[in-house]
PDB file of N, CA and C in Angstrom:
ATOM      1  N   MET A   1      68.195  50.819 112.923  1.00 87.00           N
ATOM      2  CA  MET A   1      67.321  50.829 114.052  1.00 87.00           C
ATOM      3  C   MET A   1      65.951  50.504 113.366  1.00 87.00           C
ATOM      4  N   PHE A   2      65.348  49.782 114.304  1.00 89.00           N
ATOM      5  CA  PHE A   2      64.027  49.206 113.986  1.00 89.00           C
ATOM      6  C   PHE A   2      62.993  49.897 114.843  1.00 89.00           C
ATOM      7  N   VAL A   3      61.866  50.196 114.210  1.00 91.00           N
ATOM      8  CA  VAL A   3      60.712  50.719 115.070  1.00 91.00           C
ATOM      9  C   VAL A   3      59.456  49.714 114.729  1.00 91.00           C
ATOM     10  N   PHE A   4      59.070  49.100 115.799  1.00 92.00           N
ATOM     11  CA  PHE A   4      57.884  47.794 115.846  1.00 92.00           C
ATOM     12  C   PHE A   4      56.604  48.610 115.948  1.00 92.00           C
ATOM     13  N   THR A   5      55.809  48.595 115.158  1.00 92.00           N
ATOM     14  CA  THR A   5      54.342  49.233 115.308  1.00 92.00           C
ATOM     15  C   THR A   5      53.408  48.396 115.454  1.00 92.00           C
ATOM     16  N   LYS A   6      52.273  48.665 116.277  1.00 90.00           N
ATOM     17  CA  LYS A   6      51.083  47.922 116.452  1.00 90.00           C
ATOM     18  C   LYS A   6      49.727  48.634 115.783  1.00 90.00           C
ATOM     19  N   ARG A   7      49.893  50.012 115.701  1.00 90.00           N
ATOM     20  CA  ARG A   7      48.930  50.680 115.276  1.00 90.00           C
ATOM     21  C   ARG A   7      49.148  51.649 114.220  1.00 90.00           C
ATOM     22  N   THR A   8      48.466  52.339 113.590  1.00 88.00           N
ATOM     23  CA  THR A   8      48.483  53.126 112.349  1.00 88.00           C
ATOM     24  C   THR A   8      49.266  54.469 112.824  1.00 88.00           C
ATOM     25  N   GLN A   9      48.892  54.986 114.050  1.00 93.00           N
ATOM     26  CA  GLN A   9      49.493  55.990 114.476  1.00 93.00           C
ATOM     27  C   GLN A   9      51.050  56.087 114.721  1.00 93.00           C
ATOM     28  N   ASP A  10      51.404  54.688 115.237  1.00 94.00           N
ATOM     29  CA  ASP A  10      52.923  54.226 115.226  1.00 94.00           C
ATOM     30  C   ASP A  10      53.555  54.419 113.995  1.00 94.00           C
ATOM     31  N   VAL A  11      53.034  54.186 113.014  1.00 93.00           N
ATOM     32  CA  VAL A  11      53.435  54.188 111.563  1.00 93.00           C
ATOM     33  C   VAL A  11      53.533  55.643 111.246  1.00 93.00           C
ATOM     34  N   ALA A  12      52.719  56.471 111.527  1.00 94.00           N
ATOM     35  CA  ALA A  12      52.500  57.455 111.001  1.00 94.00           C
ATOM     36  C   ALA A  12      53.617  58.470 111.936  1.00 94.00           C
ATOM     37  N   ASN A  13      53.623  58.198 113.069  1.00 96.00           N
ATOM     38  CA  ASN A  13      54.691  59.039 113.971  1.00 96.00           C
ATOM     39  C   ASN A  13      56.159  58.659 113.497  1.00 96.00           C
ATOM     40  N   ALA A  14      56.275  57.231 113.169  1.00 96.00           N
ATOM     41  CA  ALA A  14      57.760  56.819 112.690  1.00 96.00           C
ATOM     42  C   ALA A  14      58.011  57.800 111.354  1.00 96.00           C
ATOM     43  N   ILE A  15      57.193  57.684 110.267  1.00 96.00           N
ATOM     44  CA  ILE A  15      57.277  58.333 108.971  1.00 96.00           C
ATOM     45  C   ILE A  15      57.487  59.843 109.037  1.00 96.00           C
ATOM     46  N   LYS A  16      56.716  60.328 109.914  1.00 97.00           N
ATOM     47  CA  LYS A  16      56.838  61.913 110.275  1.00 97.00           C
ATOM     48  C   LYS A  16      58.230  62.318 111.073  1.00 97.00           C
ATOM     49  N   TRP A  17      58.527  61.436 111.877  1.00 96.00           N
ATOM     50  CA  TRP A  17      59.799  61.723 112.610  1.00 96.00           C
ATOM     51  C   TRP A  17      60.844  61.610 111.463  1.00 96.00           C
ATOM     52  N   ALA A  18      61.086  60.522 110.584  1.00 96.00           N
ATOM     53  CA  ALA A  18      62.001  60.193 109.425  1.00 96.00           C
ATOM     54  C   ALA A  18      62.126  61.379 108.595  1.00 96.00           C
ATOM     55  N   ASN A  19      60.703  61.874 107.920  1.00 96.00           N
ATOM     56  CA  ASN A  19      60.874  62.983 107.480  1.00 96.00           C
ATOM     57  C   ASN A  19      61.481  64.332 108.041  1.00 96.00           C
ATOM     58  N   GLU A  20      61.068  64.539 109.086  1.00 98.00           N
ATOM     59  CA  GLU A  20      61.562  65.696 109.790  1.00 98.00           C
ATOM     60  C   GLU A  20      62.996  65.869 109.816  1.00 98.00           C
ATOM     61  N   ASN A  21      63.719  64.647 110.064  1.00 96.00           N
ATOM     62  CA  ASN A  21      65.027  64.486 110.243  1.00 96.00           C
ATOM     63  C   ASN A  21      66.073  63.971 109.279  1.00 96.00           C
ATOM     64  N   LYS A  22      65.166  64.046 108.111  1.00 95.00           N
ATOM     65  CA  LYS A  22      65.763  63.450 106.723  1.00 95.00           C
ATOM     66  C   LYS A  22      66.549  62.122 106.782  1.00 95.00           C
ATOM     67  N   VAL A  23      65.840  61.149 107.520  1.00 95.00           N
ATOM     68  CA  VAL A  23      66.216  59.819 107.714  1.00 95.00           C
ATOM     69  C   VAL A  23      65.498  58.857 106.862  1.00 95.00           C
ATOM     70  N   PRO A  24      66.232  57.998 105.862  1.00 94.00           N
ATOM     71  CA  PRO A  24      65.677  56.988 104.986  1.00 94.00           C
ATOM     72  C   PRO A  24      64.732  55.935 105.882  1.00 94.00           C
ATOM     73  N   ILE A  25      63.944  55.472 105.324  1.00 92.00           N
ATOM     74  CA  ILE A  25      62.883  54.442 105.683  1.00 92.00           C
ATOM     75  C   ILE A  25      62.962  53.198 104.933  1.00 92.00           C
ATOM     76  N   ARG A  26      62.886  52.111 105.491  1.00 90.00           N
ATOM     77  CA  ARG A  26      62.239  50.773 104.548  1.00 90.00           C
ATOM     78  C   ARG A  26      61.165  50.109 105.504  1.00 90.00           C
ATOM     79  N   PRO A  27      60.109  49.754 105.019  1.00 88.00           N
ATOM     80  CA  PRO A  27      58.947  48.887 105.565  1.00 88.00           C
ATOM     81  C   PRO A  27      59.384  47.439 105.766  1.00 88.00           C
ATOM     82  N   ARG A  28      58.946  47.005 106.597  1.00 86.00           N
ATOM     83  CA  ARG A  28      59.065  45.402 106.976  1.00 86.00           C
ATOM     84  C   ARG A  28      57.884  44.738 107.405  1.00 86.00           C
ATOM     85  N   ALA A  29      57.630  43.694 106.864  1.00 82.00           N
ATOM     86  CA  ALA A  29      56.159  43.082 107.200  1.00 82.00           C
ATOM     87  C   ALA A  29      56.290  41.443 107.596  1.00 82.00           C
ATOM     88  N   GLY A  30      56.934  40.780 106.842  1.00 73.00           N
ATOM     89  CA  GLY A  30      56.849  39.452 106.918  1.00 73.00           C
ATOM     90  C   GLY A  30      58.046  38.923 107.645  1.00 73.00           C
ATOM     91  N   ARG A  31      59.145  39.734 107.728  1.00 64.00           N
ATOM     92  CA  ARG A  31      60.534  39.191 108.189  1.00 64.00           C
ATOM     93  C   ARG A  31      61.117  38.026 107.364  1.00 64.00           C
ATOM     94  N   HIS A  32      60.725  38.094 106.221  1.00 62.00           N
ATOM     95  CA  HIS A  32      61.477  36.964 105.677  1.00 62.00           C
ATOM     96  C   HIS A  32      62.092  37.485 104.162  1.00 62.00           C
ATOM     97  N   SER A  33      63.507  37.074 103.904  1.00 57.00           N
ATOM     98  CA  SER A  33      63.856  37.688 102.613  1.00 57.00           C
ATOM     99  C   SER A  33      64.999  36.929 102.189  1.00 57.00           C
ATOM    100  N   LEU A  34      65.235  36.752 100.982  1.00 52.00           N
ATOM    101  CA  LEU A  34      66.134  35.590 100.227  1.00 52.00           C
ATOM    102  C   LEU A  34      67.803  36.623 100.457  1.00 52.00           C
ATOM    103  N   GLU A  35      67.763  37.913 100.744  1.00 55.00           N
ATOM    104  CA  GLU A  35      68.804  38.611 100.865  1.00 55.00           C
ATOM    105  C   GLU A  35      69.175  39.107 102.155  1.00 55.00           C
ATOM    106  N   VAL A  36      70.322  38.794 102.632  1.00 57.00           N
ATOM    107  CA  VAL A  36      70.532  39.016 104.262  1.00 57.00           C
ATOM    108  C   VAL A  36      70.426  40.416 104.565  1.00 57.00           C
ATOM    109  N   ASN A  37      70.698  41.575 103.917  1.00 58.00           N
ATOM    110  CA  ASN A  37      70.431  42.861 104.381  1.00 58.00           C
ATOM    111  C   ASN A  37      69.209  43.561 103.902  1.00 58.00           C
ATOM    112  N   LEU A  38      68.158  42.781 103.398  1.00 57.00           N
ATOM    113  CA  LEU A  38      67.263  43.369 102.653  1.00 57.00           C
ATOM    114  C   LEU A  38      66.292  44.181 103.750  1.00 57.00           C
ATOM    115  N   SER A  39      66.445  43.685 105.055  1.00 60.00           N
ATOM    116  CA  SER A  39      65.591  44.446 106.151  1.00 60.00           C
ATOM    117  C   SER A  39      66.501  45.335 106.789  1.00 60.00           C
ATOM    118  N   GLN A  40      67.315  46.060 106.179  1.00 70.00           N
ATOM    119  CA  GLN A  40      68.040  46.888 106.756  1.00 70.00           C
ATOM    120  C   GLN A  40      68.191  48.241 105.809  1.00 70.00           C
ATOM    121  N   VAL A  41      68.585  49.466 106.454  1.00 76.00           N
ATOM    122  CA  VAL A  41      68.648  50.641 105.524  1.00 76.00           C
ATOM    123  C   VAL A  41      69.916  51.389 106.164  1.00 76.00           C
ATOM    124  N   ASN A  42      70.613  51.732 105.437  1.00 80.00           N
ATOM    125  CA  ASN A  42      72.016  52.317 106.012  1.00 80.00           C
ATOM    126  C   ASN A  42      71.544  53.544 106.494  1.00 80.00           C
ATOM    127  N   GLY A  43      72.005  53.988 107.652  1.00 85.00           N
ATOM    128  CA  GLY A  43      71.625  55.257 108.258  1.00 85.00           C
ATOM    129  C   GLY A  43      70.143  55.569 108.325  1.00 85.00           C
ATOM    130  N   GLY A  44      69.302  54.714 108.130  1.00 91.00           N
ATOM    131  CA  GLY A  44      67.893  54.922 108.179  1.00 91.00           C
ATOM    132  C   GLY A  44      67.211  54.009 109.489  1.00 91.00           C
ATOM    133  N   ILE A  45      66.064  54.041 109.278  1.00 92.00           N
ATOM    134  CA  ILE A  45      64.899  53.284 110.278  1.00 92.00           C
ATOM    135  C   ILE A  45      64.307  52.155 109.377  1.00 92.00           C
ATOM    136  N   VAL A  46      64.140  51.016 109.993  1.00 91.00           N
ATOM    137  CA  VAL A  46      63.158  49.989 109.400  1.00 91.00           C
ATOM    138  C   VAL A  46      61.915  50.162 110.120  1.00 91.00           C
ATOM    139  N   ILE A  47      60.804  50.124 109.665  1.00 91.00           N
ATOM    140  CA  ILE A  47      59.364  50.191 110.217  1.00 91.00           C
ATOM    141  C   ILE A  47      58.777  48.920 110.047  1.00 91.00           C
ATOM    142  N   ASP A  48      58.716  48.064 111.077  1.00 90.00           N
ATOM    143  CA  ASP A  48      58.083  46.756 111.097  1.00 90.00           C
ATOM    144  C   ASP A  48      56.705  46.982 111.481  1.00 90.00           C
ATOM    145  N   VAL A  49      55.902  46.366 110.532  1.00 89.00           N
ATOM    146  CA  VAL A  49      54.428  46.517 110.628  1.00 89.00           C
ATOM    147  C   VAL A  49      54.038  45.063 110.841  1.00 89.00           C
ATOM    148  N   SER A  50      54.760  44.023 111.311  1.00 86.00           N
ATOM    149  CA  SER A  50      54.444  42.595 111.190  1.00 86.00           C
ATOM    150  C   SER A  50      53.372  42.467 112.623  1.00 86.00           C
ATOM    151  N   LYS A  51      53.189  43.172 113.520  1.00 86.00           N
ATOM    152  CA  LYS A  51      52.259  43.068 114.308  1.00 86.00           C
ATOM    153  C   LYS A  51      50.851  43.717 114.312  1.00 86.00           C
ATOM    154  N   MET A  52      50.893  44.256 113.213  1.00 84.00           N
ATOM    155  CA  MET A  52      49.547  44.861 112.637  1.00 84.00           C
ATOM    156  C   MET A  52      48.716  43.796 111.884  1.00 84.00           C
ATOM    157  N   ARG A  53      47.488  43.830 112.193  1.00 76.00           N
ATOM    158  CA  ARG A  53      46.409  42.834 111.753  1.00 76.00           C
ATOM    159  C   ARG A  53      46.141  43.154 110.303  1.00 76.00           C
ATOM    160  N   LYS A  54      45.886  44.068 109.792  1.00 71.00           N
ATOM    161  CA  LYS A  54      45.719  44.364 108.509  1.00 71.00           C
ATOM    162  C   LYS A  54      45.674  45.958 108.127  1.00 71.00           C
ATOM    163  N   ILE A  55      45.883  46.362 106.748  1.00 66.00           N
ATOM    164  CA  ILE A  55      45.953  47.536 106.176  1.00 66.00           C
ATOM    165  C   ILE A  55      44.565  47.974 105.696  1.00 66.00           C
ATOM    166  N   ARG A  56      44.000  48.962 105.986  1.00 68.00           N
ATOM    167  CA  ARG A  56      42.680  49.403 105.353  1.00 68.00           C
ATOM    168  C   ARG A  56      42.777  50.033 104.257  1.00 68.00           C
ATOM    169  N   SER A  57      43.753  51.160 104.150  1.00 66.00           N
ATOM    170  CA  SER A  57      43.826  51.794 102.767  1.00 66.00           C
ATOM    171  C   SER A  57      45.068  52.565 102.715  1.00 66.00           C
ATOM    172  N   ILE A  58      45.597  52.882 101.773  1.00 65.00           N
ATOM    173  CA  ILE A  58      46.812  53.556 101.410  1.00 65.00           C
ATOM    174  C   ILE A  58      46.638  54.927 100.632  1.00 65.00           C
ATOM    175  N   LYS A  59      46.768  55.926 101.134  1.00 70.00           N
ATOM    176  CA  LYS A  59      46.400  57.195 100.512  1.00 70.00           C
ATOM    177  C   LYS A  59      47.856  57.865 100.084  1.00 70.00           C
ATOM    178  N   ASN A  60      47.873  58.155  98.636  1.00 68.00           N
ATOM    179  CA  ASN A  60      49.059  58.763  98.218  1.00 68.00           C
ATOM    180  C   ASN A  60      49.036  60.539  98.249  1.00 68.00           C
ATOM    181  N   ARG A  61      49.738  60.865  99.012  1.00 64.00           N
ATOM    182  CA  ARG A  61      49.776  62.242  99.349  1.00 64.00           C
ATOM    183  C   ARG A  61      50.963  62.998  99.081  1.00 64.00           C
ATOM    184  N   ALA A  62      51.704  62.188  98.172  1.00 59.00           N
ATOM    185  CA  ALA A  62      53.050  62.685  97.608  1.00 59.00           C
ATOM    186  C   ALA A  62      53.057  63.808  96.771  1.00 59.00           C
ATOM    187  N   ALA A  63      53.784  64.919  97.006  1.00 50.00           N
ATOM    188  CA  ALA A  63      53.666  66.234  96.249  1.00 50.00           C
ATOM    189  C   ALA A  63      54.468  66.036  94.940  1.00 50.00           C
TER     190      ALA A  63
END
């Protein structure tokens, strides 16, 4: 399954849903890869951020 995002809230919602449902995620930005299946995750979702203009900051809130 692919989730196409345009806003940071879209990304946050997708990650929150995946965490609540114990679904693995894989980010995708440039849509290019040397490996055929790199843009897929078995039983999970791919969060595509290619329509976003820029990333301002990334905060690590891992426990």
